Tab-separated table of N, CA and C in Angstrom:
chain	number	residue	atom	x	y	z
A	1	UNK	N	-5.303	9.535	0.594
A	1	UNK	CA	-4.326	9.474	1.662
A	1	UNK	C	-4.372	8.078	2.278
A	2	UNK	N	-3.237	7.556	2.609
A	2	UNK	CA	-3.127	6.184	3.117
A	2	UNK	C	-3.260	6.086	4.629
A	3	UNK	N	-3.596	7.157	5.295
A	3	UNK	CA	-3.596	7.170	6.750
A	3	UNK	C	-4.392	6.043	7.396
A	4	UNK	N	-5.646	5.769	7.039
A	4	UNK	CA	-6.368	4.660	7.696
A	4	UNK	C	-5.693	3.307	7.476
A	5	UNK	N	-5.149	3.086	6.307
A	5	UNK	CA	-4.468	1.822	6.024
A	5	UNK	C	-3.212	1.706	6.873
A	6	UNK	N	-2.419	2.767	6.927
A	6	UNK	CA	-1.181	2.727	7.722
A	6	UNK	C	-1.512	2.555	9.198
A	7	UNK	N	-2.561	3.208	9.679
A	7	UNK	CA	-2.968	3.023	11.083
A	7	UNK	C	-3.314	1.564	11.340
A	8	UNK	N	-4.035	0.936	10.409
A	8	UNK	CA	-4.393	-0.474	10.609
A	8	UNK	C	-3.147	-1.348	10.595
A	9	UNK	N	-2.179	-1.027	9.740
A	9	UNK	CA	-0.916	-1.781	9.734
A	9	UNK	C	-0.159	-1.569	11.047
A	10	UNK	N	-0.146	-0.338	11.549
A	10	UNK	CA	0.571	-0.048	12.794
A	10	UNK	C	-0.007	-0.861	13.950
A	11	UNK	N	-1.313	-1.056	13.948
A	11	UNK	CA	-1.947	-1.881	14.985
A	11	UNK	C	-1.632	-3.354	14.749
A	12	UNK	N	-1.815	-3.799	13.526
A	12	UNK	CA	-1.617	-5.219	13.189
A	12	UNK	C	-0.181	-5.686	13.395
A	13	UNK	N	0.785	-4.840	13.046
A	13	UNK	CA	2.191	-5.238	13.092
A	13	UNK	C	2.945	-4.611	14.264
A	14	UNK	N	2.232	-4.162	15.279
A	14	UNK	CA	2.859	-3.472	16.417
A	14	UNK	C	3.948	-4.306	17.092
A	15	UNK	N	3.823	-5.619	17.067
A	15	UNK	CA	4.814	-6.477	17.730
A	15	UNK	C	6.145	-6.527	16.986
A	16	UNK	N	6.143	-6.169	15.692
A	16	UNK	CA	7.368	-6.327	14.902
A	16	UNK	C	7.803	-5.064	14.173
A	17	UNK	N	7.020	-4.002	14.229
A	17	UNK	CA	7.363	-2.813	13.453
A	17	UNK	C	6.931	-1.541	14.162
A	18	UNK	N	7.725	-0.498	13.974
A	18	UNK	CA	7.372	0.848	14.393
A	18	UNK	C	7.064	1.644	13.127
A	19	UNK	N	6.100	2.507	13.196
A	19	UNK	CA	5.695	3.300	12.044
A	19	UNK	C	5.919	4.771	12.325
A	20	UNK	N	6.228	5.530	11.290
A	20	UNK	CA	6.377	6.979	11.392
A	20	UNK	C	6.002	7.591	10.057
A	21	UNK	N	5.479	8.793	10.105
A	21	UNK	CA	5.237	9.581	8.908
A	21	UNK	C	6.360	10.595	8.798
A	22	UNK	N	6.752	10.910	7.574
A	22	UNK	CA	7.644	12.035	7.330
A	22	UNK	C	6.827	13.034	6.521
A	23	UNK	N	6.555	14.171	7.136
A	23	UNK	CA	5.748	15.202	6.494
A	23	UNK	C	6.644	15.989	5.554
A	24	UNK	N	6.300	15.973	4.266
A	24	UNK	CA	7.096	16.659	3.246
A	24	UNK	C	6.259	17.773	2.633
A	25	UNK	N	6.717	18.344	1.540
A	25	UNK	CA	5.967	19.427	0.901
A	25	UNK	C	4.555	18.976	0.568
A	26	UNK	N	3.643	19.956	0.520
A	26	UNK	CA	2.238	19.672	0.223
A	26	UNK	C	2.113	19.132	-1.198
A	27	UNK	N	1.455	17.996	-1.345
A	27	UNK	CA	1.279	17.384	-2.666
A	27	UNK	C	0.324	18.203	-3.535
A	28	UNK	N	-0.709	18.742	-2.934
A	28	UNK	CA	-1.712	19.502	-3.681
A	28	UNK	C	-1.942	20.853	-3.016
A	29	UNK	N	-0.876	21.620	-2.938
A	29	UNK	CA	-0.951	22.936	-2.298
A	29	UNK	C	-1.948	23.821	-3.035
A	30	UNK	N	-2.713	24.592	-2.276
A	30	UNK	CA	-3.746	25.462	-2.846
A	30	UNK	C	-3.157	26.464	-3.832
A	31	UNK	N	-1.917	26.877	-3.619
A	31	UNK	CA	-1.310	27.880	-4.491
A	31	UNK	C	-0.441	27.272	-5.593
A	32	UNK	N	-0.412	25.938	-5.687
A	32	UNK	CA	0.414	25.295	-6.714
A	32	UNK	C	-0.362	24.293	-7.558
A	33	UNK	N	-1.055	23.370	-6.907
A	33	UNK	CA	-1.742	22.311	-7.633
A	33	UNK	C	-2.961	21.863	-6.836
A	34	UNK	N	-3.974	22.740	-6.712
A	34	UNK	CA	-5.160	22.395	-5.926
A	34	UNK	C	-5.903	21.213	-6.542
A	35	UNK	N	-6.522	20.432	-5.693
A	35	UNK	CA	-7.217	19.228	-6.136
A	35	UNK	C	-8.693	19.330	-5.773
A	36	UNK	N	-9.454	20.009	-6.584
A	36	UNK	CA	-10.903	20.105	-6.409
A	36	UNK	C	-11.329	20.540	-5.028
A	37	UNK	N	-12.253	19.760	-4.437
A	37	UNK	CA	-12.830	20.112	-3.142
A	37	UNK	C	-12.055	19.529	-1.966
A	38	UNK	N	-10.955	18.838	-2.237
A	38	UNK	CA	-10.132	18.275	-1.168
A	38	UNK	C	-9.516	19.416	-0.366
A	39	UNK	N	-9.463	19.242	0.953
A	39	UNK	CA	-8.853	20.266	1.806
A	39	UNK	C	-7.444	20.561	1.313
A	40	UNK	N	-7.137	21.820	1.159
A	40	UNK	CA	-5.848	22.210	0.604
A	40	UNK	C	-5.314	23.427	1.344
A	41	UNK	N	-4.006	23.508	1.445
A	41	UNK	CA	-3.326	24.615	2.127
A	41	UNK	C	-2.264	25.168	1.196
A	42	UNK	N	-1.925	26.441	1.341
A	42	UNK	CA	-0.811	26.966	0.550
A	42	UNK	C	0.481	26.230	0.926
A	43	UNK	N	1.396	26.152	-0.034
A	43	UNK	CA	2.693	25.530	0.239
A	43	UNK	C	3.393	26.342	1.332
A	44	UNK	N	3.786	25.716	2.438
A	44	UNK	CA	4.482	26.457	3.491
A	44	UNK	C	5.787	27.076	2.970
A	45	UNK	N	6.053	28.288	3.359
A	45	UNK	CA	7.274	28.990	2.936
A	45	UNK	C	8.330	29.011	4.033
A	46	UNK	N	7.924	28.579	5.250
A	46	UNK	CA	8.868	28.532	6.364
A	46	UNK	C	8.749	27.171	7.045
A	47	UNK	N	9.789	26.814	7.764
A	47	UNK	CA	9.753	25.562	8.508
A	47	UNK	C	8.662	25.613	9.583
A	48	UNK	N	8.471	26.766	10.199
A	48	UNK	CA	7.436	26.914	11.217
A	48	UNK	C	6.050	26.617	10.638
A	49	UNK	N	5.795	27.101	9.423
A	49	UNK	CA	4.499	26.859	8.778
A	49	UNK	C	4.344	25.371	8.434
A	50	UNK	N	5.423	24.742	7.982
A	50	UNK	CA	5.361	23.307	7.664
A	50	UNK	C	5.129	22.498	8.936
A	51	UNK	N	5.808	22.865	10.014
A	51	UNK	CA	5.629	22.175	11.289
A	51	UNK	C	4.188	22.346	11.777
A	52	UNK	N	3.620	23.524	11.592
A	52	UNK	CA	2.225	23.758	12.005
A	52	UNK	C	1.281	22.830	11.237
A	53	UNK	N	1.503	22.650	9.936
A	53	UNK	CA	0.662	21.733	9.158
A	53	UNK	C	0.903	20.287	9.585
A	54	UNK	N	2.141	19.956	9.898
A	54	UNK	CA	2.443	18.597	10.372
A	54	UNK	C	1.742	18.338	11.704
A	55	UNK	N	1.720	19.318	12.584
A	55	UNK	CA	1.018	19.172	13.868
A	55	UNK	C	-0.477	18.995	13.636
A	56	UNK	N	-1.022	19.725	12.682
A	56	UNK	CA	-2.440	19.590	12.348
A	56	UNK	C	-2.724	18.168	11.850
A	57	UNK	N	-1.854	17.673	10.979
A	57	UNK	CA	-1.964	16.299	10.481
A	57	UNK	C	-1.890	15.310	11.647
A	58	UNK	N	-0.938	15.515	12.544
A	58	UNK	CA	-0.755	14.666	13.714
A	58	UNK	C	-2.029	14.649	14.563
A	59	UNK	N	-2.573	15.816	14.839
A	59	UNK	CA	-3.780	15.903	15.658
A	59	UNK	C	-4.962	15.194	15.005
A	60	UNK	N	-5.075	15.305	13.710
A	60	UNK	CA	-6.224	14.718	13.010
A	60	UNK	C	-6.084	13.232	12.731
A	61	UNK	N	-4.862	12.744	12.494
A	61	UNK	CA	-4.721	11.400	11.954
A	61	UNK	C	-3.807	10.447	12.719
A	62	UNK	N	-3.008	10.933	13.647
A	62	UNK	CA	-1.946	10.075	14.169
A	62	UNK	C	-2.014	9.753	15.645
A	63	UNK	N	-2.777	10.464	16.417
A	63	UNK	CA	-2.844	10.188	17.844
A	63	UNK	C	-3.772	9.012	18.111
A	64	UNK	N	-3.350	8.070	18.945
A	64	UNK	CA	-4.201	6.937	19.312
A	64	UNK	C	-5.413	7.419	20.097
A	65	UNK	N	-6.585	7.050	19.639
A	65	UNK	CA	-7.819	7.509	20.289
A	65	UNK	C	-8.092	6.752	21.578
A	66	UNK	N	-7.612	5.529	21.678
A	66	UNK	CA	-7.790	4.746	22.897
A	66	UNK	C	-6.693	3.692	22.968
A	67	UNK	N	-6.775	2.804	23.939
A	67	UNK	CA	-5.711	1.820	24.151
A	67	UNK	C	-5.617	0.797	23.025
A	68	UNK	N	-6.618	0.656	22.181
A	68	UNK	CA	-6.562	-0.315	21.096
A	68	UNK	C	-5.835	0.240	19.876
A	69	UNK	N	-5.539	1.518	19.885
A	69	UNK	CA	-4.857	2.125	18.754
A	69	UNK	C	-3.441	2.524	19.149
A	70	UNK	N	-2.624	2.797	18.149
A	70	UNK	CA	-1.257	3.211	18.388
A	70	UNK	C	-1.065	4.634	17.905
A	71	UNK	N	-0.136	5.334	18.510
A	71	UNK	CA	0.237	6.663	18.036
A	71	UNK	C	1.355	6.502	17.012
A	72	UNK	N	1.280	7.288	15.959
A	72	UNK	CA	2.300	7.249	14.922
A	72	UNK	C	2.996	8.606	14.920
A	73	UNK	N	4.301	8.632	15.199
A	73	UNK	CA	5.003	9.918	15.220
A	73	UNK	C	5.118	10.519	13.821
A	74	UNK	N	5.236	11.840	13.783
A	74	UNK	CA	5.397	12.558	12.525
A	74	UNK	C	6.707	13.334	12.575
A	75	UNK	N	7.564	13.081	11.600
A	75	UNK	CA	8.802	13.838	11.416
A	75	UNK	C	8.534	14.856	10.306
A	76	UNK	N	9.322	15.914	10.254
A	76	UNK	CA	9.104	16.961	9.258
A	76	UNK	C	10.373	17.146	8.433
A	77	UNK	N	10.210	17.062	7.098
A	77	UNK	CA	11.329	17.315	6.189
A	77	UNK	C	11.709	18.791	6.265
A	78	UNK	N	12.974	19.076	6.050
A	78	UNK	CA	13.444	20.455	6.066
A	78	UNK	C	12.931	21.190	4.833
A	79	UNK	N	13.018	22.500	4.824
A	79	UNK	CA	12.491	23.305	3.724
A	79	UNK	C	13.231	23.066	2.410
A	80	UNK	N	14.440	22.553	2.472
A	80	UNK	CA	15.185	22.216	1.255
A	80	UNK	C	14.661	20.924	0.635
A	81	UNK	N	13.735	20.259	1.340
A	81	UNK	CA	13.133	19.000	0.887
A	81	UNK	C	14.177	17.907	0.654
A	82	UNK	N	15.179	17.875	1.510
A	82	UNK	CA	16.279	16.918	1.322
A	82	UNK	C	15.818	15.468	1.436
A	83	UNK	N	14.931	15.158	2.369
A	83	UNK	CA	14.429	13.785	2.481
A	83	UNK	C	13.598	13.430	1.256
A	84	UNK	N	12.716	14.324	0.875
A	84	UNK	CA	11.849	14.095	-0.275
A	84	UNK	C	12.665	13.855	-1.546
A	85	UNK	N	13.669	14.659	-1.767
A	85	UNK	CA	14.504	14.514	-2.965
A	85	UNK	C	15.361	13.252	-2.915
A	86	UNK	N	15.924	12.960	-1.761
A	86	UNK	CA	16.810	11.797	-1.649
A	86	UNK	C	16.073	10.483	-1.854
A	87	UNK	N	14.796	10.438	-1.422
A	87	UNK	CA	14.067	9.170	-1.457
A	87	UNK	C	12.834	9.191	-2.357
A	88	UNK	N	12.654	10.245	-3.142
A	88	UNK	CA	11.537	10.346	-4.092
A	88	UNK	C	10.205	9.980	-3.438
A	89	UNK	N	9.876	10.668	-2.358
A	89	UNK	CA	8.703	10.304	-1.569
A	89	UNK	C	7.407	10.981	-1.998
A	90	UNK	N	7.475	11.984	-2.845
A	90	UNK	CA	6.281	12.729	-3.199
A	90	UNK	C	5.427	11.924	-4.152
A	91	UNK	N	4.110	11.813	-3.998
A	91	UNK	CA	3.328	12.303	-2.874
A	91	UNK	C	3.333	11.335	-1.687
A	92	UNK	N	3.622	10.051	-1.923
A	92	UNK	CA	3.759	9.122	-0.801
A	92	UNK	C	4.649	7.969	-1.237
A	93	UNK	N	5.281	7.362	-0.244
A	93	UNK	CA	6.126	6.202	-0.499
A	93	UNK	C	6.254	5.463	0.828
A	94	UNK	N	6.439	4.154	0.754
A	94	UNK	CA	6.556	3.331	1.962
A	94	UNK	C	7.921	2.673	1.985
A	95	UNK	N	8.538	2.650	3.167
A	95	UNK	CA	9.852	2.042	3.345
A	95	UNK	C	9.793	1.064	4.507
A	96	UNK	N	10.585	0.006	4.430
A	96	UNK	CA	10.795	-0.877	5.568
A	96	UNK	C	12.291	-0.897	5.810
A	97	UNK	N	12.687	-0.500	7.024
A	97	UNK	CA	14.089	-0.516	7.415
A	97	UNK	C	14.282	-1.573	8.489
A	98	UNK	N	15.391	-2.287	8.404
A	98	UNK	CA	15.704	-3.296	9.415
A	98	UNK	C	17.211	-3.402	9.545
A	99	UNK	N	17.681	-3.383	10.770
A	99	UNK	CA	19.121	-3.511	10.996
A	99	UNK	C	19.934	-2.443	10.293
A	100	UNK	N	19.385	-1.241	10.168
A	100	UNK	CA	20.101	-0.148	9.528
A	100	UNK	C	20.116	-0.227	8.010
A	101	UNK	N	19.361	-1.156	7.427
A	101	UNK	CA	19.320	-1.299	5.971
A	101	UNK	C	17.911	-1.071	5.458
A	102	UNK	N	17.837	-0.555	4.245
A	102	UNK	CA	16.555	-0.383	3.575
A	102	UNK	C	16.177	-1.744	2.997
A	103	UNK	N	15.155	-2.385	3.578
A	103	UNK	CA	14.731	-3.716	3.152
A	103	UNK	C	13.683	-3.669	2.047
A	104	UNK	N	12.928	-2.575	1.993
A	104	UNK	CA	11.855	-2.475	1.010
A	104	UNK	C	11.565	-1.007	0.735
A	105	UNK	N	11.385	-0.689	-0.547
A	105	UNK	CA	10.945	0.636	-0.972
A	105	UNK	C	9.806	0.407	-1.950
A	106	UNK	N	8.650	0.980	-1.652
A	106	UNK	CA	7.517	0.802	-2.561
A	106	UNK	C	7.781	1.542	-3.868
A	107	UNK	N	7.226	1.016	-4.927
A	107	UNK	CA	7.335	1.628	-6.247
A	107	UNK	C	5.927	1.922	-6.758
A	108	UNK	N	5.740	3.060	-7.416
A	108	UNK	CA	4.421	3.329	-7.984
A	108	UNK	C	4.039	2.220	-8.967
A	109	UNK	N	2.780	1.786	-8.913
A	109	UNK	CA	2.355	0.710	-9.810
A	109	UNK	C	1.321	1.183	-10.823
A	110	UNK	N	0.710	2.324	-10.579
A	110	UNK	CA	-0.267	2.867	-11.519
A	110	UNK	C	-0.557	4.309	-11.130
A	111	UNK	N	-1.495	4.917	-11.817
A	111	UNK	CA	-1.784	6.329	-11.536
A	111	UNK	C	-2.436	6.544	-10.175
A	112	UNK	N	-2.845	5.477	-9.496
A	112	UNK	CA	-3.499	5.607	-8.192
A	112	UNK	C	-2.542	5.446	-7.026
A	113	UNK	N	-1.288	5.135	-7.286
A	113	UNK	CA	-0.346	5.039	-6.182
A	113	UNK	C	0.416	3.739	-6.151
A	114	UNK	N	0.354	3.060	-5.015
A	114	UNK	CA	1.210	1.922	-4.747
A	114	UNK	C	0.403	0.675	-4.453
A	115	UNK	N	1.018	-0.452	-4.697
A	115	UNK	CA	0.413	-1.730	-4.331
A	115	UNK	C	0.755	-1.966	-2.865
A	116	UNK	N	-0.166	-1.644	-1.985
A	116	UNK	CA	0.101	-1.782	-0.551
A	116	UNK	C	0.220	-3.238	-0.142
A	117	UNK	N	-0.254	-4.153	-0.996
A	117	UNK	CA	-0.086	-5.579	-0.738
A	117	UNK	C	1.378	-5.970	-0.669
A	118	UNK	N	2.234	-5.274	-1.423
A	118	UNK	CA	3.677	-5.544	-1.355
A	118	UNK	C	4.218	-5.194	0.027
A	119	UNK	N	3.785	-4.068	0.554
A	119	UNK	CA	4.197	-3.667	1.905
A	119	UNK	C	3.722	-4.696	2.917
A	120	UNK	N	2.495	-5.132	2.780
A	120	UNK	CA	1.936	-6.123	3.697
A	120	UNK	C	2.715	-7.440	3.619
A	121	UNK	N	3.115	-7.853	2.442
A	121	UNK	CA	3.900	-9.082	2.276
A	121	UNK	C	5.218	-8.985	3.030
A	122	UNK	N	5.894	-7.852	2.902
A	122	UNK	CA	7.176	-7.662	3.597
A	122	UNK	C	6.958	-7.664	5.112
A	123	UNK	N	5.946	-6.956	5.585
A	123	UNK	CA	5.683	-6.916	7.024
A	123	UNK	C	5.281	-8.292	7.556
A	124	UNK	N	4.559	-9.060	6.762
A	124	UNK	CA	4.190	-10.414	7.189
A	124	UNK	C	5.418	-11.294	7.413
A	125	UNK	N	6.451	-11.109	6.609
A	125	UNK	CA	7.691	-11.885	6.827
A	125	UNK	C	8.236	-11.643	8.230
A	126	UNK	N	8.231	-10.394	8.675
A	126	UNK	CA	8.711	-10.075	10.018
A	126	UNK	C	7.766	-10.620	11.078
A	127	UNK	N	6.481	-10.551	10.812
A	127	UNK	CA	5.498	-11.062	11.759
A	127	UNK	C	5.667	-12.569	11.931
A	128	UNK	N	5.848	-13.295	10.838
A	128	UNK	CA	5.992	-14.748	10.923
A	128	UNK	C	7.313	-15.149	11.573
A	129	UNK	N	8.365	-14.344	11.373
A	129	UNK	CA	9.642	-14.617	12.053
A	129	UNK	C	9.474	-14.494	13.560
A	130	UNK	N	8.622	-13.572	13.986
A	130	UNK	CA	8.392	-13.349	15.414
A	130	UNK	C	7.476	-14.409	16.006
A	131	UNK	N	6.786	-15.174	15.154
A	131	UNK	CA	5.849	-16.192	15.608
A	131	UNK	C	6.155	-17.518	14.910
A	132	UNK	N	7.256	-18.201	15.263
A	132	UNK	CA	7.645	-19.415	14.548
A	132	UNK	C	6.603	-20.521	14.598
A	133	UNK	N	5.820	-20.613	15.671
A	133	UNK	CA	4.791	-21.653	15.745
A	133	UNK	C	3.792	-21.499	14.610
A	134	UNK	N	3.455	-20.255	14.277
A	134	UNK	CA	2.507	-19.988	13.204
A	134	UNK	C	3.041	-20.518	11.883
A	135	UNK	N	4.327	-20.309	11.623
A	135	UNK	CA	4.917	-20.792	10.379
A	135	UNK	C	4.874	-22.315	10.320
A	136	UNK	N	5.172	-22.991	11.423
A	136	UNK	CA	5.171	-24.452	11.429
A	136	UNK	C	3.764	-24.987	11.170
A	137	UNK	N	2.764	-24.385	11.795
A	137	UNK	CA	1.388	-24.820	11.584
A	137	UNK	C	0.986	-24.574	10.135
A	138	UNK	N	1.308	-23.412	9.605
A	138	UNK	CA	0.961	-23.096	8.226
A	138	UNK	C	1.611	-24.068	7.266
A	139	UNK	N	2.884	-24.415	7.491
A	139	UNK	CA	3.587	-25.345	6.618
A	139	UNK	C	2.935	-26.716	6.673
A	140	UNK	N	2.556	-27.158	7.851
A	140	UNK	CA	1.922	-28.466	7.993
A	140	UNK	C	0.581	-28.489	7.272
A	141	UNK	N	-0.178	-27.432	7.383
A	141	UNK	CA	-1.472	-27.361	6.716
A	141	UNK	C	-1.279	-27.386	5.206
A	142	UNK	N	-0.311	-26.639	4.701
A	142	UNK	CA	-0.058	-26.604	3.265
A	142	UNK	C	0.351	-27.985	2.752
A	143	UNK	N	1.172	-28.723	3.507
A	143	UNK	CA	1.601	-30.058	3.110
A	143	UNK	C	0.403	-31.000	3.068
A	144	UNK	N	-0.438	-30.959	4.115
A	144	UNK	CA	-1.627	-31.799	4.142
A	144	UNK	C	-2.551	-31.486	2.976
A	145	UNK	N	-2.699	-30.207	2.660
A	145	UNK	CA	-3.588	-29.813	1.565
A	145	UNK	C	-3.048	-30.289	0.237
A	146	UNK	N	-1.734	-30.234	0.066
A	146	UNK	CA	-1.131	-30.659	-1.194
A	146	UNK	C	-1.300	-32.151	-1.414
A	147	UNK	N	-1.356	-32.951	-0.333
A	147	UNK	CA	-1.472	-34.396	-0.441
A	147	UNK	C	-2.881	-34.843	-0.772
A	148	UNK	N	-3.871	-34.005	-0.584
A	148	UNK	CA	-5.278	-34.364	-0.780
A	148	UNK	C	-5.638	-34.476	-2.220
């Protein structure tokens, strides 16, 4: 699960990005595709059951523990899995939206998931746009280094 990584990104990029989880169908439901000793739940059959699991996820992983952390809201896909189907999010996927447009959609890179470095690269572009002095200093340093 990418939760600790996403939490660290939410803290690091808080000045330029808002983060949210969309809770979709269980990736490794106990009654469909259990995954060894990993905590597993039956696939919810009602929206109420899915919301209950999303709340459990929220309580365990998304609430800011203190002022140095951020809270990440959790949205819940409908039982028809319309969000999951429309955006191929199972078991996880990362999106960057800006100005009402999809700026980035992560793609699976291997059997272990996604290259989160791609997400970080996209978020860094927004961070550097918000801090133009940083870009100017970085450019000057790169020029000086190239001349050496």
